[in-house]
XYZ file of C-alpha atoms in Angstrom:
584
model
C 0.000 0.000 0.000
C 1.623 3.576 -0.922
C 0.358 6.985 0.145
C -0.550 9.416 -2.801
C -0.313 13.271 -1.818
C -2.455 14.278 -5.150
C -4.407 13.244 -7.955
C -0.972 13.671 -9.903
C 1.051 11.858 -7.506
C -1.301 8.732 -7.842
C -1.215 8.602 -11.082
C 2.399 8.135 -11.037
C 1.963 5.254 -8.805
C -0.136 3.551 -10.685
C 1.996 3.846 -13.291
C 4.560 2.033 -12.031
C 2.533 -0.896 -10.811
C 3.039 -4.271 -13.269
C 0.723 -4.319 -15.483
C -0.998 -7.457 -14.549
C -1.664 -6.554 -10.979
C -5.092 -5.770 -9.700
C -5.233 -1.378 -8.075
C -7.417 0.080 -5.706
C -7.670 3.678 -5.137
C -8.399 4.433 -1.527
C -9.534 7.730 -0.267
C -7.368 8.379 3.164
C -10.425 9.950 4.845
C -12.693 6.530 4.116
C -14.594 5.780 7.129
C -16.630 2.789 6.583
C -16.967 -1.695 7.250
C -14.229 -3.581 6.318
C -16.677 -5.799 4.740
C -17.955 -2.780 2.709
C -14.516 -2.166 1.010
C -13.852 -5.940 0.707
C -17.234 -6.084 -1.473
C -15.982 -2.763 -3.467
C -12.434 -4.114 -3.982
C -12.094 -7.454 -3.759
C -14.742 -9.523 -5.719
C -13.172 -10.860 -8.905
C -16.208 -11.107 -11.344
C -15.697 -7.270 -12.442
C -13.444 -5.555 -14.010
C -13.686 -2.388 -12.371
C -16.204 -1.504 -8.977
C -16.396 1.130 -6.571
C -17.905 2.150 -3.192
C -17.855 5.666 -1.622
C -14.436 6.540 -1.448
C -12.849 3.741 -2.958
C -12.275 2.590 -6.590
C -10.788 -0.932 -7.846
C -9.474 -1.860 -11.186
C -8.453 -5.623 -13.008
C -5.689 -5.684 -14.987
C -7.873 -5.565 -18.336
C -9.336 -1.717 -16.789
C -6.398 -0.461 -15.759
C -5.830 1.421 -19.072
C -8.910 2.812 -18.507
C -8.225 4.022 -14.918
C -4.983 5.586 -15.982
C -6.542 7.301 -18.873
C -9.507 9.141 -16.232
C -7.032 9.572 -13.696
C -5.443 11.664 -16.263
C -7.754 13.427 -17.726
C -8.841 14.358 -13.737
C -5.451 15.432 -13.180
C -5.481 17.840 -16.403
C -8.863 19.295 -15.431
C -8.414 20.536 -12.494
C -4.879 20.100 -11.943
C -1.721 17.915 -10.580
C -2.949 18.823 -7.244
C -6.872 18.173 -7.254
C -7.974 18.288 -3.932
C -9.859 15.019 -2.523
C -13.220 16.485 -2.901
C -15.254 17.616 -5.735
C -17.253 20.158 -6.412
C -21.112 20.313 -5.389
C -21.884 20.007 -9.393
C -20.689 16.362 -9.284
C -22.796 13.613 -11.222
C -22.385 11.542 -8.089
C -23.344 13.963 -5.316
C -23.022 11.020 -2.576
C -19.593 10.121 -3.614
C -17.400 13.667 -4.504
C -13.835 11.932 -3.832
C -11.348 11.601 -6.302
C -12.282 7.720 -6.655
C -15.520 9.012 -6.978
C -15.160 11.150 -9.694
C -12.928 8.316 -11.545
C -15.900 5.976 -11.558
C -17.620 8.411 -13.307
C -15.021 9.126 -15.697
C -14.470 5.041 -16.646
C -18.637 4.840 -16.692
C -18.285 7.734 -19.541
C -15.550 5.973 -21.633
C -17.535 2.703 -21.696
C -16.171 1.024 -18.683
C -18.934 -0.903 -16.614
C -17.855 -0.353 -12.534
C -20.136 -2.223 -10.566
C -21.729 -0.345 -7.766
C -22.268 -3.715 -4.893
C -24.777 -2.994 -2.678
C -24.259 -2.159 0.925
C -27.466 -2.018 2.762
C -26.677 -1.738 6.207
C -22.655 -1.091 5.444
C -21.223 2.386 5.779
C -19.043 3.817 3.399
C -18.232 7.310 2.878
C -15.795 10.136 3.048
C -16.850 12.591 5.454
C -15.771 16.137 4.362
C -15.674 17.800 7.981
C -15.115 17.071 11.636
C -19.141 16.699 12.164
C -19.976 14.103 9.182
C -17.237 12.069 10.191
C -18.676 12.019 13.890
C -21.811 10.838 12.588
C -19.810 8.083 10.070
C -17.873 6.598 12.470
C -21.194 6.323 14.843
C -23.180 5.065 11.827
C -20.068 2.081 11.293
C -19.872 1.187 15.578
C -23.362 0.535 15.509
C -23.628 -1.953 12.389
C -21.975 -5.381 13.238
C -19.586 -5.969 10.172
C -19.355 -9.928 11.000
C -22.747 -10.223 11.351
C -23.804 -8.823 7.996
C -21.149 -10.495 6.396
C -22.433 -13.921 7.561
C -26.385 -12.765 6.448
C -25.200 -11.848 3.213
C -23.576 -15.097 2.420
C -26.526 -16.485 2.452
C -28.454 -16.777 -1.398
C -31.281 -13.970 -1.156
C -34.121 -16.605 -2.902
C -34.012 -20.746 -1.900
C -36.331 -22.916 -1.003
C -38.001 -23.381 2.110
C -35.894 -26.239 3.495
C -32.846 -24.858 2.564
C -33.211 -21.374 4.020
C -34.813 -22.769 7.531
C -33.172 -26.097 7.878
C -29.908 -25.557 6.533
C -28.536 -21.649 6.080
C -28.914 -20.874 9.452
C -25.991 -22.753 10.403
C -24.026 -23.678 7.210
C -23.302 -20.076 7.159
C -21.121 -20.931 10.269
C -19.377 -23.814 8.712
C -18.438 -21.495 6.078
C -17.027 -19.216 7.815
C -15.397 -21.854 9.746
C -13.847 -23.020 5.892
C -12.835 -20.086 5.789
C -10.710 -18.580 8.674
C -8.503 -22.113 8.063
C -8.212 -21.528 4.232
C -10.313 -24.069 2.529
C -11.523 -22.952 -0.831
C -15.182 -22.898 -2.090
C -13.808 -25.904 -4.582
C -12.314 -28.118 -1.794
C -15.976 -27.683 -0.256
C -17.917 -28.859 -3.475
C -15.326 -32.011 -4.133
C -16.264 -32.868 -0.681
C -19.556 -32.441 -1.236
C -19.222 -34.589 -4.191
C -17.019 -37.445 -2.856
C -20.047 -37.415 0.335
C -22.506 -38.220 -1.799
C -20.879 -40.769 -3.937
C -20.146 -42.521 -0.334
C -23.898 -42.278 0.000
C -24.984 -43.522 -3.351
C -22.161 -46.345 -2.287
C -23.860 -46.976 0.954
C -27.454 -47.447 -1.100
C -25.763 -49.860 -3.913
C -25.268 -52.173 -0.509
C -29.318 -52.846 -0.650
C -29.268 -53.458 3.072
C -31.348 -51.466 5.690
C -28.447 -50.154 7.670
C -26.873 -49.159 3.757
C -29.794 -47.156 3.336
C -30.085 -45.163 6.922
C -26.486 -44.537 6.187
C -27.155 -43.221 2.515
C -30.104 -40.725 3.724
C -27.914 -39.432 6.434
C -24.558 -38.934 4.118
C -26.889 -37.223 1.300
C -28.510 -34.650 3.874
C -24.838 -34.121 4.619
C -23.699 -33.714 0.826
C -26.651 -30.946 0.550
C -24.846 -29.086 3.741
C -21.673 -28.843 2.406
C -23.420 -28.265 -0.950
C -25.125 -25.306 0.268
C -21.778 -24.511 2.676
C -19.470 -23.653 -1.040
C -21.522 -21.126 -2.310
C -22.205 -19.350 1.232
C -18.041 -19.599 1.330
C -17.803 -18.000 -1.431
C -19.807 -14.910 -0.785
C -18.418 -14.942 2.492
C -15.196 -14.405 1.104
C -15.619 -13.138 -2.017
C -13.696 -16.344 -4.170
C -16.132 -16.897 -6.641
C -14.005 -17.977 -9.982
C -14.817 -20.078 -13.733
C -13.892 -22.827 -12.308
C -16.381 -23.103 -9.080
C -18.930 -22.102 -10.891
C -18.545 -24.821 -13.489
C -17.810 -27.552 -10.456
C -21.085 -26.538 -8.620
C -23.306 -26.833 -11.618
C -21.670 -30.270 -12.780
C -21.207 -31.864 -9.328
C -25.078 -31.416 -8.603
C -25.941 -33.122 -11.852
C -23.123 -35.993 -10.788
C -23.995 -36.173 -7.272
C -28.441 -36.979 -8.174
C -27.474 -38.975 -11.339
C -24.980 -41.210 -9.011
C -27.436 -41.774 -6.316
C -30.153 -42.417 -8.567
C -27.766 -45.184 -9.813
C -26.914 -46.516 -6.549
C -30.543 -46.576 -5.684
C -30.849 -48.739 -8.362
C -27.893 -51.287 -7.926
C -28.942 -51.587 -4.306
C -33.119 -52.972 -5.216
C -31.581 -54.909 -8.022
C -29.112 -57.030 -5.102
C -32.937 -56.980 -3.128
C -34.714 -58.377 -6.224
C -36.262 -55.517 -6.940
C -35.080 -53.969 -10.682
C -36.102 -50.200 -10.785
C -33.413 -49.326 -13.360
C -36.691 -48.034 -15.761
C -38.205 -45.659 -12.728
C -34.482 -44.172 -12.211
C -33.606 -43.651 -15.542
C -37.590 -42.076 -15.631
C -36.286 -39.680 -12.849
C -33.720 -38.409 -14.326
C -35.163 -38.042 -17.972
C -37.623 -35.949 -15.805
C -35.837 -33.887 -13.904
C -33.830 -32.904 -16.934
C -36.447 -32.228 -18.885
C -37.961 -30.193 -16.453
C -34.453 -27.675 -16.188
C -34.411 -27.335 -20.200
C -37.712 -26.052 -20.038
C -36.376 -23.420 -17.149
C -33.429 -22.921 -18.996
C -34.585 -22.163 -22.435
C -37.920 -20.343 -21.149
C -35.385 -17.674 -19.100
C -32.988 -17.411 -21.994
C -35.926 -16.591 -24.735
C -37.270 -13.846 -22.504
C -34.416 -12.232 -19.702
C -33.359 -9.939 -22.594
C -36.770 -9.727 -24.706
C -37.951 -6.127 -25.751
C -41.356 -4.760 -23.881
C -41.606 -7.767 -21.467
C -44.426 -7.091 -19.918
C -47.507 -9.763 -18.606
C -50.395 -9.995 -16.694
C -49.370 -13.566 -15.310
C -45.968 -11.585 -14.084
C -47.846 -9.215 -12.470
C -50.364 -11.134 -10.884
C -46.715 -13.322 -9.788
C -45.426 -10.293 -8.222
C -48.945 -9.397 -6.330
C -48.542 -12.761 -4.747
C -44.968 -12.036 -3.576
C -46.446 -9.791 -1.298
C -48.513 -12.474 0.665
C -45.203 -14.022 2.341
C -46.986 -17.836 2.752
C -47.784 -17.759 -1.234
C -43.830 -17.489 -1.700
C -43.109 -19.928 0.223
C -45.652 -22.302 -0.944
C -44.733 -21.480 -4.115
C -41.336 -22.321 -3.898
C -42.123 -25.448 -2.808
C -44.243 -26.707 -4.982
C -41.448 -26.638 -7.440
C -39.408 -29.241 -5.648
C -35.959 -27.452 -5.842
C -32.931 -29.074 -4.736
C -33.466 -28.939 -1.320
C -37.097 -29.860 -0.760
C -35.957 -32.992 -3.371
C -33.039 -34.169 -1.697
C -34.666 -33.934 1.605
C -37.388 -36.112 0.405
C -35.040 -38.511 -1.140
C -33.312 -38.971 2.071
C -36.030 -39.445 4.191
C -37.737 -41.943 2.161
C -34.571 -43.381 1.534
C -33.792 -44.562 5.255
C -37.200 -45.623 6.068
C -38.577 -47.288 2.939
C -37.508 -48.954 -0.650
C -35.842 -47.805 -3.719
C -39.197 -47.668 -5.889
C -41.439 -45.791 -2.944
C -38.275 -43.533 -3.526
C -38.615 -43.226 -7.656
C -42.296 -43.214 -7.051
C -42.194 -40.638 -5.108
C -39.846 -38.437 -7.570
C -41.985 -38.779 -10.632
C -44.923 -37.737 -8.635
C -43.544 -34.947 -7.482
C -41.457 -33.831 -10.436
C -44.226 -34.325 -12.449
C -46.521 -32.045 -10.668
C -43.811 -29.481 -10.644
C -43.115 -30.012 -14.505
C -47.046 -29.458 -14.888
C -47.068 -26.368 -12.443
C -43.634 -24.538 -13.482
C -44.693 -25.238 -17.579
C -48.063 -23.834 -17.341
C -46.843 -21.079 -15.992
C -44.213 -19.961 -18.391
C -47.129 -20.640 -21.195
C -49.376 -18.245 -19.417
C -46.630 -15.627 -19.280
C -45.565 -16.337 -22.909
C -49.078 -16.186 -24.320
C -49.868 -12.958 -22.081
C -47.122 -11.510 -22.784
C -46.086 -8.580 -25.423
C -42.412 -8.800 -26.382
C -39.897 -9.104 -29.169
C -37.043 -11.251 -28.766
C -33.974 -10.513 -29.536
C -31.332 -12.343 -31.679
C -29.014 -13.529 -29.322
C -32.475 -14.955 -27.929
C -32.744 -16.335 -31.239
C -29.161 -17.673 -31.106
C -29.279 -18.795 -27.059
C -32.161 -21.257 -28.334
C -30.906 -22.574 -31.574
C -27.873 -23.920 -29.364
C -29.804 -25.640 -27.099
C -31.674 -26.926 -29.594
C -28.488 -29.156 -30.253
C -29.126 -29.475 -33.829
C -26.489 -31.901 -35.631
C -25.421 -32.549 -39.213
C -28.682 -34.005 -40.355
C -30.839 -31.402 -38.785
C -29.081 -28.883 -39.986
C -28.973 -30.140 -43.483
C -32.819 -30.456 -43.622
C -32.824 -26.612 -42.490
C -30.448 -25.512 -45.072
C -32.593 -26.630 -47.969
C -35.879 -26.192 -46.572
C -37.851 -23.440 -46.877
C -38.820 -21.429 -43.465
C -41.572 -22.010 -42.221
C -44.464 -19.281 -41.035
C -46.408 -18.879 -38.505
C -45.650 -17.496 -34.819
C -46.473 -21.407 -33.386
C -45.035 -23.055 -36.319
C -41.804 -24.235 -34.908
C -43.046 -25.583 -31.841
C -46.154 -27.355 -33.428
C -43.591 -29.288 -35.777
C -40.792 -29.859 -33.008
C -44.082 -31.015 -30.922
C -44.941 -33.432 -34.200
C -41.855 -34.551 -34.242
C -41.218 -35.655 -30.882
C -45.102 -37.626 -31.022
C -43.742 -39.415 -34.347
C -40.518 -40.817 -32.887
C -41.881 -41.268 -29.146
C -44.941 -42.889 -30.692
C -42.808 -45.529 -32.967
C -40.543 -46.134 -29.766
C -43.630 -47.029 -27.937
C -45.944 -48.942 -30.068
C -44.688 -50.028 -33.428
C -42.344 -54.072 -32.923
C -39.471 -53.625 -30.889
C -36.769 -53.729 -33.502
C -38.877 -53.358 -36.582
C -37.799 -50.947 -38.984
C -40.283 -48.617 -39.127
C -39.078 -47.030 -35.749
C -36.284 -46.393 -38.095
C -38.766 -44.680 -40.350
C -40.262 -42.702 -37.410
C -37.120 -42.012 -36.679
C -36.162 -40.402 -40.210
C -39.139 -38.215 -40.085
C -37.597 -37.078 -36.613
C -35.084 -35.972 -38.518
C -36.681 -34.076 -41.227
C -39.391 -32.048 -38.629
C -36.330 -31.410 -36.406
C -34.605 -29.580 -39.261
C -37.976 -27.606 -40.272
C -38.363 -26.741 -36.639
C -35.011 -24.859 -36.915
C -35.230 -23.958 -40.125
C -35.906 -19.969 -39.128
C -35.133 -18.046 -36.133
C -36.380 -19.257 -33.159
C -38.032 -15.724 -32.053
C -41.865 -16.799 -31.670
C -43.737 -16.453 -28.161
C -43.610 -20.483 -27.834
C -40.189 -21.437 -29.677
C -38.659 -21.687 -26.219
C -40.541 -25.132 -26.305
C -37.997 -26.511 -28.830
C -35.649 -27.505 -27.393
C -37.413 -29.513 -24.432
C -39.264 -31.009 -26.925
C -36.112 -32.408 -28.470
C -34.568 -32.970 -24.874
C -37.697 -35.163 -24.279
C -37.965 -37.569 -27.653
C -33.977 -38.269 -27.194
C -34.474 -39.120 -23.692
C -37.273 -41.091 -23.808
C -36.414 -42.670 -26.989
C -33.588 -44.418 -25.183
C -35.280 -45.309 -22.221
C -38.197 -46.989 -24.432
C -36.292 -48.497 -26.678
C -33.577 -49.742 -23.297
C -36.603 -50.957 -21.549
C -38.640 -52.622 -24.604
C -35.471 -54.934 -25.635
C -34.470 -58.261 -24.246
C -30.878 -57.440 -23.700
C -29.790 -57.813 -20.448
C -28.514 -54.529 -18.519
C -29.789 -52.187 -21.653
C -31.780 -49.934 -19.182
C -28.567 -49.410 -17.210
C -26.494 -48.882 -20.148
C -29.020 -46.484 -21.568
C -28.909 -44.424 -18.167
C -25.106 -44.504 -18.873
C -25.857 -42.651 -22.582
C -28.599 -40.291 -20.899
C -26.110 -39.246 -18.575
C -23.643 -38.395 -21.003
C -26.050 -36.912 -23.040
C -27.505 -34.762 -20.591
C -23.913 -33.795 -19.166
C -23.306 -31.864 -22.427
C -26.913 -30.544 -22.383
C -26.101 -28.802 -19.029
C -22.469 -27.453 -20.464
C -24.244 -26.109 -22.702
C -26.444 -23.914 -20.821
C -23.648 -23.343 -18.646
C -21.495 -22.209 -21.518
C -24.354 -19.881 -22.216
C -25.310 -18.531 -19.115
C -21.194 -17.513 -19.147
C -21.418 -15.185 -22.140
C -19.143 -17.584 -23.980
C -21.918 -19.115 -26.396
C -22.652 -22.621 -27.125
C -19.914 -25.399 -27.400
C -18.408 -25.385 -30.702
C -20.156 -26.849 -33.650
C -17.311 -29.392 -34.539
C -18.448 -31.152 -30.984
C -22.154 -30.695 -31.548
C -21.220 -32.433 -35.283
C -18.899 -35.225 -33.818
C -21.817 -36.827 -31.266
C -24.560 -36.385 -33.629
C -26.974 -34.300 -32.426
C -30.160 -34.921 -30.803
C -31.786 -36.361 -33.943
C -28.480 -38.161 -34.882
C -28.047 -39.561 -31.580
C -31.737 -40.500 -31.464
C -31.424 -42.135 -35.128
C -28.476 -44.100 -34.168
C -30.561 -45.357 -31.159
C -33.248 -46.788 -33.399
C -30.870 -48.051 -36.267
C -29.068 -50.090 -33.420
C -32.409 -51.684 -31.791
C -33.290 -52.816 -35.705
C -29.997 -54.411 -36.142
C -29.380 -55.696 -32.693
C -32.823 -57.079 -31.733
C -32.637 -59.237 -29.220
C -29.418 -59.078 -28.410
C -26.661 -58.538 -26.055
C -25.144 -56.127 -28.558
C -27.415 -53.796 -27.975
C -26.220 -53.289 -24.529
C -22.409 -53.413 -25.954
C -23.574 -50.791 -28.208
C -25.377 -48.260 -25.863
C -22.465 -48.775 -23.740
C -19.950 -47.700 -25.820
C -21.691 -45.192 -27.512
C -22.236 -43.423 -23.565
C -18.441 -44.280 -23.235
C -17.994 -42.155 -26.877
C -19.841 -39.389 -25.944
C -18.998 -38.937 -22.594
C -15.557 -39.162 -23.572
C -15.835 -36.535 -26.287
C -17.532 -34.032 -24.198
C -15.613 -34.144 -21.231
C -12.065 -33.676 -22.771
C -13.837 -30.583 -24.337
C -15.466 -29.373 -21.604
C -12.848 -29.646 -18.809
C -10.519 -27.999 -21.554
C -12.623 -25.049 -22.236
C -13.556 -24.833 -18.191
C -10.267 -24.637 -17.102
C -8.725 -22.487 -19.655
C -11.806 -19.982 -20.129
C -11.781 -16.638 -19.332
C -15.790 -16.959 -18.777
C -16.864 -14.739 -15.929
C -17.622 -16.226 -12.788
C -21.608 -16.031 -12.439
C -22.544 -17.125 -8.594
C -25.846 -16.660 -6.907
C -25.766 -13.586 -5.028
C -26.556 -13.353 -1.253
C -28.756 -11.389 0.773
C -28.178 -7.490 0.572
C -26.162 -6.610 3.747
């Protein structure tokens, strides 16, 4: 830390700072929370951010900060005092940092402004205001709102009552002996693979000790992200090992659920492979629903409205929030029913509830997308076409057909689709090759689906529509054959599948776009993929290959998209995108 007698003077310093070295600017009459500068100059998803009296620049603004500084300095001179004039766009922050902010804001420079709440930060200008500051800052715990704001401002009812009002102690516990908000999520990983272990057993005692270890998993789950808004280490890479290690964590106790009824004679395989088609199916249509509308133009609709009238009735939140099953309501369920009855009450009890939440959570998003008047935009447009997952052969069929009209057209025909190939999987002879046929006109409605821009009040609908005839192709087809262990390789390929599905969104929700197409090309696509599926239960019916073949085609795809998506996630320069906490 060096001492700057001037606007000049500073400059200077910062000059001589390496270039790849994060700056703060300090004002030396800052009276304020420690915790209120840490959130102005410490977090590392922005480039530049400021508080009252203080200013903080990455290496990639630090051009920028040089280039106000100066042009602050040649205004009003080497020796501009610390305060600005009354005329200031910024009237509650007149310091030099202040004034900066304002400055990088006008060349184009995004500062984030966190929010403080409770915190005090400010530069007092006389002996009076700084009374009052300092009285304002000794009668505001700082530890206390540091440990309320690490804690995610919206979760579900059993997380925020059950859990967060003590995980937030554990984290802070993590972190006064260094442990990182990764170390916490492999833990929470490696827990619940010793619970879905503890399930595979199929034994009573196996299954008290898998509920137990799972509630534990969803502690320390919860416990990473409150570490890392308690101390501000949010990063590309945690973000990427939260989102993937949830998917892991379910898909692997699902699993073990399953290996454990099959050593009690009970084969669920079809029910946990259900579950997890279902639950999947149920974030695409979150995922692609918020990405067709967070940026659409005029978004405005009754059904929001009447949404945010019922926010004000605090029991209708909470009830609300519920009734979608989120992870913790879900995983508490799962453990519960997991110690004290079977593996199928267990599925049963999923695809009830999922279901309901599917039907709840989906007719709401058509209500709002009917009701609502807006235009979306093209990166819309472009956020759904890459979910969509379109491969070679769906892509070809788009290239040559003509676009088709109509503001429901694309999801009427994506809809069609998804009947025709669902419907052969179902109820045309296992193996026969008309499957293959249904599957073939799969391909050509996928392709018109896709065919134009994906900017109609429904087209968010695509792509769950695709997610669910690829899914539940596989699991038909799996369950309908007389190979032995198909269903279990075929949760192996949905796995996989889905894996890149979520990287996807991921990959999105960074600001990086989609994976690139030559991946998207080398697995297939979802129609290529699904055609494959049905080509192989024609040629293999009846026959152990058909396992051998699911199997290595989940080994193949898996394999594919990992290498790719470890080596984009560990290299990218994605921002880090975390959950934020409550306001302080």
């Amino acid at each position: 830390m060096q001492t700057a007698a001037d606007a000049g003077h500073a400059a200077t310093l910062l000059a001589a700072v390496p270039a790849g070295r994060r700056v703060a600017l300090v004002d030396p009459r800052f009276v304020g929370h420690v915790h209120a500068l840490r959130l102005g100059l410490t977090d590392p998803r922005f480039a530049a951010a400021t508080v009252p009296g203080a200013l903080t620049a990455q290496p990639e603004a630090r051009g920028a900060l040089l280039r106000a500084l100066r042009r602050t300095t040649a205004a009003v001179g080497a020796g501009a005092p610390v305060v600005a004039p009354d005329t200031d766009p910024v009237p509650e922050d007149r310091s030099v940092p202040g004034r900066i902010a304002v400055a990088l804001e006008a060349e184009g420079t995004a500062v984030k402004r966190p929010e403080l709440g409770s915190l005090t930060a400010t530069v007092p200008t006389d002996a009076g205001a700084r009374a009052t500051a300092e009285s304002a800052r000794d009668g505001v715990d700082d530890e206390a709102v540091r440990l309320r704001s690490a804690v995610k401002a919206h979760d579900g009812f059993f997380t925020t009552f059950a859990i967060s009002p003590y995980s937030r102690y554990i984290a802070r516990w993590c972190a006064r002996r260094g442990l990182t908000p990764n170390q916490v999520t492999t833990a929470s990983l490696i827990t619940a693979l010793v619970a879905a272990g503890a399930a595979a057993t199929g034994t009573r005692g196996g299954y008290v000790a898998a509920g137990i270890l799972l509630l534990v998993s969803f502690v320390l789950d919860c416990t990473d992200g409150q570490l890392a808004r308690y101390s501000l280490q949010y990063s590309t890479m945690g973000a990427w090992l939260d989102a993937t290690f949830d998917r892991a964590k379910e898909y692997a106790y699902y699993a073990g659920l399953a290996i454990g009824a099959v050593r009690g004679g009970d084969d669920v395989w079809v029910l946990a492979l259900g579950a997890m088609v279902l639950q999947a199916c149920r974030h695409v249509v979150d995922f692609s629903f918020n990405e067709a509308n967070h940026d659409a133009v005029a978004n405005t609709s009754p059904t929001a409205a009447l949404s945010d009238k019922l926010d004000s009735v605090g029991w209708t939140v909470w009830a609300r929030r519920m009734i979608v099953l989120p992870i913790g309501e879900r995983w508490a369920m799962i453990a519960v029913l997991t110690a004290l009855t079977t593996p199928r009450i267990v599925f049963y009890a999923l695809l009830v509830g999922c279901a309901l939440a599917a039907c709840y959570t989906t007719a709401g998003r058509l209500l709002r997308s009917l009701t609502r008047r807006a235009r979306r935009t093209d990166r819309a447009a472009q956020a759904l076409a890459d979910l969509a997952d379109s491969g070679p052969l769906a892509q070809g069929v788009a290239a040559v057909a003509p676009g088709l009209r109509g503001a429901f057209t694309a999801p009427a025909v994506a809809l069609l689709g998804t009947l025709v190939m669902i419907g052969g999987a179902l109820f045309l002879p296992y193996g026969s090759w008309l499957t293959v046929a249904a599957a073939a006109v799969y391909v050509v409605l996928s392709g018109l689906a896709v065919a134009r821009p994906l900017k109609g009040a429904l087209d968010w609908l695509v792509p769950p529509f695709f997610r669910a005839a690829e899914y539940v192709t596989i699991l038909v087809l799996a369950a309908r054959s007389d190979a032995p262990h198909a269903v279990p390789a075929a949760f192996g390929l949905v796995s996989a599948v889905a894996y890149h599905h979520y990287d996807t969104v991921y990959r999105i929700r960074g600001g990086t776009g989609a994976p690139p197409q030559w991946l998207v090309r080398t697995i297939g696509g979802h129609e290529g993929r699904t055609a494959l599926v049905a080509v192989l239960a024609a040629v293999l019916t009846h026959a152990a290959g058909f396992t051998t073949a699911l199997t290595a085609l989940a080994v193949a795809v898996a394999l594919v998209v990992l290498v790719e998506s470890i080596r984009f996630w560990v290299s990218s320069s994605a921002p880090a995108v975390h959950d934020e906490g409550e306001l302080a």
